[in-house]
PDB file of C-alpha atoms and ligand atoms in Angstrom:
ATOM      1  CA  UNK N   1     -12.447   1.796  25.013  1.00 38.00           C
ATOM      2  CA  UNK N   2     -13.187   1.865  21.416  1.00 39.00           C
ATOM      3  CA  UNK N   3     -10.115   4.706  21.109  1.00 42.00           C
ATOM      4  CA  UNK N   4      -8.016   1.914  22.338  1.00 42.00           C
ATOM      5  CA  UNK N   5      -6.586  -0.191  19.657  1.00 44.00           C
ATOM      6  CA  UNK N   6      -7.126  -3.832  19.992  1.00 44.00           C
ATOM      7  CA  UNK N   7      -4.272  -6.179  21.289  1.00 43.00           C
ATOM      8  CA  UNK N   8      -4.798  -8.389  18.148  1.00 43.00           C
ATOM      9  CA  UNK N   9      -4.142  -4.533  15.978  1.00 42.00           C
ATOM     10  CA  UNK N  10      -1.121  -3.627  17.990  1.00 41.00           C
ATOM     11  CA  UNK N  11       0.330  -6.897  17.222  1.00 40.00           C
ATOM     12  CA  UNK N  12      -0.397  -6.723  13.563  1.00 41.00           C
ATOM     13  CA  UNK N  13       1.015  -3.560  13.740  1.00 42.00           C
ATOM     14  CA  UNK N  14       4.153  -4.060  14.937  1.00 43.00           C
ATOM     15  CA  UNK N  15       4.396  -7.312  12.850  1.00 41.00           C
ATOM     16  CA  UNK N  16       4.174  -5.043   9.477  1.00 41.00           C
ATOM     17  CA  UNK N  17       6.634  -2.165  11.638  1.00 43.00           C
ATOM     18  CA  UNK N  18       9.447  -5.052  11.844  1.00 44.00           C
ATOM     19  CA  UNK N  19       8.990  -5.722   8.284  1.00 44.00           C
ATOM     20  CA  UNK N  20       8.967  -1.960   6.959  1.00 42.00           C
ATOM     21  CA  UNK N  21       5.203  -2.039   5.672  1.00 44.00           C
ATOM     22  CA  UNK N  22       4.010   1.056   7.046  1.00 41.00           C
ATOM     23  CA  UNK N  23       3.154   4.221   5.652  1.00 40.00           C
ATOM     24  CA  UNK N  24       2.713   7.950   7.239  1.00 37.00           C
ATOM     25  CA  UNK N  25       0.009   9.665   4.975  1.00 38.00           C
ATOM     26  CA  UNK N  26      -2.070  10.625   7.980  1.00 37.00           C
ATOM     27  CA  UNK N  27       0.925  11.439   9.999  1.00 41.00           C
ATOM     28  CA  UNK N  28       0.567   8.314  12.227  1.00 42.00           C
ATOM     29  CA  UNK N  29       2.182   4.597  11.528  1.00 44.00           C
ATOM     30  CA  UNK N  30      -0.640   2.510   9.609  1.00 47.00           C
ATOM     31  CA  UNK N  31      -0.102  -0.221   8.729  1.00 45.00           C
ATOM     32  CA  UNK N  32       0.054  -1.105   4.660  1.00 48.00           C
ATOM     33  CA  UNK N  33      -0.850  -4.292   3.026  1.00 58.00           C
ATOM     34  CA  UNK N  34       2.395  -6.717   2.699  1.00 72.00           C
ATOM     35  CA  UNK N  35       1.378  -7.011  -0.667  1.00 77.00           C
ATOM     36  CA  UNK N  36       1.654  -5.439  -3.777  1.00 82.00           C
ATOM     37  CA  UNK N  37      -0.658  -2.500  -4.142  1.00 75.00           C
ATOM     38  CA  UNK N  38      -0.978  -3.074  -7.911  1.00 80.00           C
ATOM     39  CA  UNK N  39      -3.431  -3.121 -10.583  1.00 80.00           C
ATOM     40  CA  UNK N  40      -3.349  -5.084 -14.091  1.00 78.00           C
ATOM     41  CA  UNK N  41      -2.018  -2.669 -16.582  1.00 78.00           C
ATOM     42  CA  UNK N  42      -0.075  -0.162 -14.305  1.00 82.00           C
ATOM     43  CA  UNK N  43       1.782   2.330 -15.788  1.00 92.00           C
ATOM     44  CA  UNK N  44       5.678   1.153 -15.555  1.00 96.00           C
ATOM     45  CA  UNK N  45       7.839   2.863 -13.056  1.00 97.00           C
ATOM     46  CA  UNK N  46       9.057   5.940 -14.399  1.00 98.00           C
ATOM     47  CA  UNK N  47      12.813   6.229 -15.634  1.00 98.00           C
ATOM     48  CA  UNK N  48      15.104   9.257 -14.769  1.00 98.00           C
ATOM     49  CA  UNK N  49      18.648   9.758 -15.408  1.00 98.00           C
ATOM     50  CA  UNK N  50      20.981   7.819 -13.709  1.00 97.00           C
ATOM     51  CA  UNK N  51      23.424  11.071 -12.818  1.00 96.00           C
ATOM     52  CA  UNK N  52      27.532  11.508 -13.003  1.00 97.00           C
ATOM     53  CA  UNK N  53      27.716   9.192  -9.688  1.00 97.00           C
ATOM     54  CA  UNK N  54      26.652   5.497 -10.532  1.00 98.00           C
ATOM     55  CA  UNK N  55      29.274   2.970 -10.052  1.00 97.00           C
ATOM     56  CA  UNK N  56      29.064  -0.593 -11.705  1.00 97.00           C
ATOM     57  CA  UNK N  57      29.734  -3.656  -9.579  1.00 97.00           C
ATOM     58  CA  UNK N  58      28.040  -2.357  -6.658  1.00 98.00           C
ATOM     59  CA  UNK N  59      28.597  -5.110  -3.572  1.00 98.00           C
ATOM     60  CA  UNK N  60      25.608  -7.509  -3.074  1.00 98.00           C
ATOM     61  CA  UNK N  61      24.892  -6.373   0.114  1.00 98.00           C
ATOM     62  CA  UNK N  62      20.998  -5.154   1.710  1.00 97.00           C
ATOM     63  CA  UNK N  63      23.051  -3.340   4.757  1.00 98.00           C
ATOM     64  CA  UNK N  64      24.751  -0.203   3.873  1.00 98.00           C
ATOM     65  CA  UNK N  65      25.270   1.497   7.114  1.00 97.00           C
ATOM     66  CA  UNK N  66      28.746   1.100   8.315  1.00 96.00           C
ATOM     67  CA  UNK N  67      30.591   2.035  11.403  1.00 95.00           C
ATOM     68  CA  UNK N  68      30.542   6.003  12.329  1.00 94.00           C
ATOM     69  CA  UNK N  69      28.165   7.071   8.839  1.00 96.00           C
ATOM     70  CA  UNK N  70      26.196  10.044  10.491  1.00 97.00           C
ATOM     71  CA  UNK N  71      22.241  10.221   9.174  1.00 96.00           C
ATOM     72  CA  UNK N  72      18.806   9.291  10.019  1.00 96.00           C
ATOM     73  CA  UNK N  73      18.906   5.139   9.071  1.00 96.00           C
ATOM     74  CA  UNK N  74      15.715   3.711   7.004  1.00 97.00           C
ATOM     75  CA  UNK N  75      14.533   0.559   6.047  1.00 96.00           C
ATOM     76  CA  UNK N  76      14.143   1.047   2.205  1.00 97.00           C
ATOM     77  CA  UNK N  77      11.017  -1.852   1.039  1.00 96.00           C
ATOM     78  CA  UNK N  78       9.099  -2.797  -1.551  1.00 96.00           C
ATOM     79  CA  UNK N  79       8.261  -5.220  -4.591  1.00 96.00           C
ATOM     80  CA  UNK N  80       9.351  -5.799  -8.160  1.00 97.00           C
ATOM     81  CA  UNK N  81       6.425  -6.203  -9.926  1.00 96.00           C
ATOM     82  CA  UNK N  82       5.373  -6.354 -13.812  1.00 95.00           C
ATOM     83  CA  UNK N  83       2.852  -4.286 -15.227  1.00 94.00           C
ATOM     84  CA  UNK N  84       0.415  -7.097 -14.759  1.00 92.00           C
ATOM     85  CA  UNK N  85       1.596  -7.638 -11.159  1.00 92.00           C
ATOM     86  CA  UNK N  86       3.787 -10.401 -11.695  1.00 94.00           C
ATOM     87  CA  UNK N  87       6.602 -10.348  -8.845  1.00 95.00           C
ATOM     88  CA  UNK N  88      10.025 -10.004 -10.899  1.00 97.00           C
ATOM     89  CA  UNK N  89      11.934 -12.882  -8.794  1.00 97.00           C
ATOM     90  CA  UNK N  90      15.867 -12.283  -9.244  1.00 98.00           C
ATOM     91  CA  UNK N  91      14.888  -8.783 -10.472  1.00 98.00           C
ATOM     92  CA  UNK N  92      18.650  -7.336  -9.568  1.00 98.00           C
ATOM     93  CA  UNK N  93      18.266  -3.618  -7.449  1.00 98.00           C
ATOM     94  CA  UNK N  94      21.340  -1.848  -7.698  1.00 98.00           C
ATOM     95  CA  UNK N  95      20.842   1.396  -4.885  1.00 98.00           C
ATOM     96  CA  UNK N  96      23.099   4.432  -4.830  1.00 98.00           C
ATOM     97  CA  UNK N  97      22.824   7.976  -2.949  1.00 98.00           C
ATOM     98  CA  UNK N  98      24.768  10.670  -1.084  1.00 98.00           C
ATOM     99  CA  UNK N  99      25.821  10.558   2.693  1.00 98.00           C
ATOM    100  CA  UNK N 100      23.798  13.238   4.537  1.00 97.00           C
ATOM    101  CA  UNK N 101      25.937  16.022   3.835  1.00 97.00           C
ATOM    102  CA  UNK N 102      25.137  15.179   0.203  1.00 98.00           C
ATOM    103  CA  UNK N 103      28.232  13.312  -0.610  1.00 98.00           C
ATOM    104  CA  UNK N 104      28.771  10.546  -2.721  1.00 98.00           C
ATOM    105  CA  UNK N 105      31.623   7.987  -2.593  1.00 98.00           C
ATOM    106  CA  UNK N 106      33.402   7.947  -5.696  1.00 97.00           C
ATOM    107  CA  UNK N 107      36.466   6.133  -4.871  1.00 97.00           C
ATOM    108  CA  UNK N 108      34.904   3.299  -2.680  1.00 97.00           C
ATOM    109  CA  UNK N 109      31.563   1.630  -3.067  1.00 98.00           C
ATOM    110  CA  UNK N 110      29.844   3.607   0.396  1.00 98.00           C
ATOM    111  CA  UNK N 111      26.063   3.779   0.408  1.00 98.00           C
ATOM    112  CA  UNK N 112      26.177   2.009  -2.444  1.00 98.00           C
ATOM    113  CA  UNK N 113      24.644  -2.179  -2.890  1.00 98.00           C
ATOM    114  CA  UNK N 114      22.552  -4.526  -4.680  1.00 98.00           C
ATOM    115  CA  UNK N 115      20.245  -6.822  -3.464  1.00 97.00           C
ATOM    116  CA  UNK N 116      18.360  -9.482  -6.117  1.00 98.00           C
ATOM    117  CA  UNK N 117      14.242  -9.585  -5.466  1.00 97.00           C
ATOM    118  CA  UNK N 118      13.218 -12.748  -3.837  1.00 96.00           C
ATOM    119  CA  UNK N 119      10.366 -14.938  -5.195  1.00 95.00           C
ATOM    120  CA  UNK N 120       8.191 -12.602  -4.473  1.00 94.00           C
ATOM    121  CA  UNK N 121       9.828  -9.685  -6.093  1.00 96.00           C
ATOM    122  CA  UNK N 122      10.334  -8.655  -2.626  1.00 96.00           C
ATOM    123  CA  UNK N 123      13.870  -6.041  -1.892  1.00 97.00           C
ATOM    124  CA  UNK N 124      14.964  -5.025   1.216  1.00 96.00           C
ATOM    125  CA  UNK N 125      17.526  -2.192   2.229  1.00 98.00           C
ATOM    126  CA  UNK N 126      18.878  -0.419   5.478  1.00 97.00           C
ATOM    127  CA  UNK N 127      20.182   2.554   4.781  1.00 98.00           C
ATOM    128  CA  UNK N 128      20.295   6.258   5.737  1.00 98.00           C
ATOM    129  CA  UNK N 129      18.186   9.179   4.184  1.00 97.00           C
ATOM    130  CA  UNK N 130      20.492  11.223   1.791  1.00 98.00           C
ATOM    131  CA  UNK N 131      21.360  14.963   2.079  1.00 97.00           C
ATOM    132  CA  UNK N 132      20.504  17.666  -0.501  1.00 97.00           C
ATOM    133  CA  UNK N 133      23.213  18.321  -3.052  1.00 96.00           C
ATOM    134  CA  UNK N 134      23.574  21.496  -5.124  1.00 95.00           C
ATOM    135  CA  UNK N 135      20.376  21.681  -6.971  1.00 95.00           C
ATOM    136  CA  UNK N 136      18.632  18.777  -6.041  1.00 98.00           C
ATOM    137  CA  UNK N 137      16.437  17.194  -3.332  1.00 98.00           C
ATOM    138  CA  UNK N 138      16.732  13.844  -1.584  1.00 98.00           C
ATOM    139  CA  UNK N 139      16.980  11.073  -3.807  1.00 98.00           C
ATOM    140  CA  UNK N 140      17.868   7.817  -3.787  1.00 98.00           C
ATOM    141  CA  UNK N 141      19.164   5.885  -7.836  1.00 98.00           C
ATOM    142  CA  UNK N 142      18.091   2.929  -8.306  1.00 98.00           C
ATOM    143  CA  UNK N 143      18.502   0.756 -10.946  1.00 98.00           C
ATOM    144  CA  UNK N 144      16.164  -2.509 -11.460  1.00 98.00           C
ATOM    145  CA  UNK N 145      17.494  -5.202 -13.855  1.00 98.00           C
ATOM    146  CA  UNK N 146      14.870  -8.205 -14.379  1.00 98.00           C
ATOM    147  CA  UNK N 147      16.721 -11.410 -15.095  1.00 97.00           C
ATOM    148  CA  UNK N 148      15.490 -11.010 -18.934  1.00 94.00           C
ATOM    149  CA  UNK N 149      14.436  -7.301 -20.306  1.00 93.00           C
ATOM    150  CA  UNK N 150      15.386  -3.787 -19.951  1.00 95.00           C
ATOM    151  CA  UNK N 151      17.342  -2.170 -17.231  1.00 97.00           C
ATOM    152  CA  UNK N 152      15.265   0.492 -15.458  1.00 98.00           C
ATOM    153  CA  UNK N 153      16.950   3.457 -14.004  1.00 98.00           C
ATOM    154  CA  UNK N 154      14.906   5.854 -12.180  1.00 98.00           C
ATOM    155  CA  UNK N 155      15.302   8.051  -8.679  1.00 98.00           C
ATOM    156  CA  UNK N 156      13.172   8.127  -5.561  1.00 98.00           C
ATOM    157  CA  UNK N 157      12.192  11.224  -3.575  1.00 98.00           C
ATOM    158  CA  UNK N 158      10.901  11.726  -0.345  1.00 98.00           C
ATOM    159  CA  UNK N 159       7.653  13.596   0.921  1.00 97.00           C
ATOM    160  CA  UNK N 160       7.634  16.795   2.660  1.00 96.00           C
ATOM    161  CA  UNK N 161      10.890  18.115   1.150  1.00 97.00           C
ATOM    162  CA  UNK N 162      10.746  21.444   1.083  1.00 96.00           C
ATOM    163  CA  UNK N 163      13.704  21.809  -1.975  1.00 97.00           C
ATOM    164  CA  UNK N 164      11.518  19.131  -3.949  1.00 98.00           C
ATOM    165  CA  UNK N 165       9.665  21.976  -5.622  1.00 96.00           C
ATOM    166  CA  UNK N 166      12.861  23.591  -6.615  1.00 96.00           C
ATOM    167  CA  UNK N 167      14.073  20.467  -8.169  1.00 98.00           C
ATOM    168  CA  UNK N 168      13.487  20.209 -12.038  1.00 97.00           C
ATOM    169  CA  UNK N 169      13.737  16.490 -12.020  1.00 98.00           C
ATOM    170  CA  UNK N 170      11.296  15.724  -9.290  1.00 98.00           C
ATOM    171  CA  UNK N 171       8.422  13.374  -9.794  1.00 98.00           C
ATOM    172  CA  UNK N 172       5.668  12.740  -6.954  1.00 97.00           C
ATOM    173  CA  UNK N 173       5.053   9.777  -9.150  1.00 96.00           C
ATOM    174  CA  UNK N 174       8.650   8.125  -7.602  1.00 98.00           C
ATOM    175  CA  UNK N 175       7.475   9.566  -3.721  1.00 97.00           C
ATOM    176  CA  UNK N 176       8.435   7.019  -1.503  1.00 97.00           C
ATOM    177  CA  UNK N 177       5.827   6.476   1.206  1.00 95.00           C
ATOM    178  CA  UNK N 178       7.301   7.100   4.684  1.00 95.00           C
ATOM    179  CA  UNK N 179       6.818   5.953   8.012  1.00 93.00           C
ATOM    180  CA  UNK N 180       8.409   6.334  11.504  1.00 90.00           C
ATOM    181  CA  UNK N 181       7.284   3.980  13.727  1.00 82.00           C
ATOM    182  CA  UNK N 182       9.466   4.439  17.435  1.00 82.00           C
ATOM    183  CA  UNK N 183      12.104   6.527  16.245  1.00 77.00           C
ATOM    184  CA  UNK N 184      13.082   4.101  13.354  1.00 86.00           C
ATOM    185  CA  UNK N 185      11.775   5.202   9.525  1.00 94.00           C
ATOM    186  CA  UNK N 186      10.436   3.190   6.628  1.00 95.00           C
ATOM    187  CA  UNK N 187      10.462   3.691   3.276  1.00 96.00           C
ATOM    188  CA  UNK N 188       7.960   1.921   0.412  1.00 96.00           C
ATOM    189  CA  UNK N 189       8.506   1.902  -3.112  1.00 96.00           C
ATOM    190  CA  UNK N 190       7.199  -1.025  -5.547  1.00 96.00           C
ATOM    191  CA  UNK N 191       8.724  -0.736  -9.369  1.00 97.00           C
ATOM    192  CA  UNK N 192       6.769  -1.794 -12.084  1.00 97.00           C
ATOM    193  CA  UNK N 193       8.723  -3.020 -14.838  1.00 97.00           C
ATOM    194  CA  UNK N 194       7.451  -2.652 -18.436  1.00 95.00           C
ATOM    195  CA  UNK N 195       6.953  -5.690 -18.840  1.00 94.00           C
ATOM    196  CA  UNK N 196       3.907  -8.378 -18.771  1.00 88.00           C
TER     197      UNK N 196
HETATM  198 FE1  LIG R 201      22.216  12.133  -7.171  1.00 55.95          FE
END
């Protein structure tokens, strides 16, 4: 009996699953705290190039899936926070990637949106895992914008990716943490903004 998780647990867990606060370190869903994981004096999210592909005026939109786009969809969740924890409400998140064949839309604004952080710094996307490109590995760009202060750009990679190694601009430092929980996949990234 004690294998068997407890009703109250299974509940819990499917609460966080429907909100996309799981992670898959241990290779099964657990569940991980709604809050910010944070500690006074983080180091600020790291910034990375933003690439030949980024677009301005980006719709405002936290669905990016359309009608007949191929790829493995995932909830994409997580917190703007400042390096004292502070949620970064209105923090603007501007998200861009390739389709899973590693394409990006240049002419028209697919897979690519921006969402502004709610009070609690809180973003949410649903979107689908991007393909490898010529000499680089998964990634998502992202660029955070607080309502006053600098403009982070950065990327986000993906565990287990084999061509991660391979790719010079990889950081395990921007790993989103994954998690599959019934066939559908989370993602969970919180930026820290360098700023108090
Ligand atoms: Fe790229």
């Amino acid at each position: 009996m004690s294998d068997l998780p407890s009703r109250r647990s299974v509940l819990a867990t499917s609460v966080l699953a429907a909100s996309g606060f799981l992670t898959l370190d241990t290779g099964r869903a657990q569940p991980l705290s709604p809050t910010p994981e944070c500690h006074d004096g983080d180091a600020a999210t790291l910034r990375q190039t933003e690439g030949p592909f980024f677009k301005p005026s980006s719709p405002e939109r936290a669905e990016l899936i359309e009608p007949g786009l191929a790829g493995q969809p995932i909830d994409l969740v997580g917190f703007v926070l400042t390096r004292n924890c502070k949620p970064v409400a209105g923090a603007l998140v501007d998200l861009w990637h390739a389709d899973d064949k590693g394409a990006y839309d240049n002419s028209g604004f697919r897979l690519r949106g921006h969402q502004r952080a709610d009070a609690e710094g809180r973003f949410r996307f649903r979107t689908i895992v991007p393909g490898n490109y010529e000499g680089r590995t998964r990634h998502f760009h992202v660029k955070v914008a607080p309502p006053a202060g600098r403009l982070l750009t950065t990327q986000l990679y993906f565990p287990g990716e084999p061509n991660n190694r391979r790719d010079g601009l990889f950081r395990k430092e921007l790993l989103i943490r994954t998690a599959k929980n019934q066939g559908s996949l989370s993602g969970r990234f919180d930026f820290v903004l360098d700023m108090r």
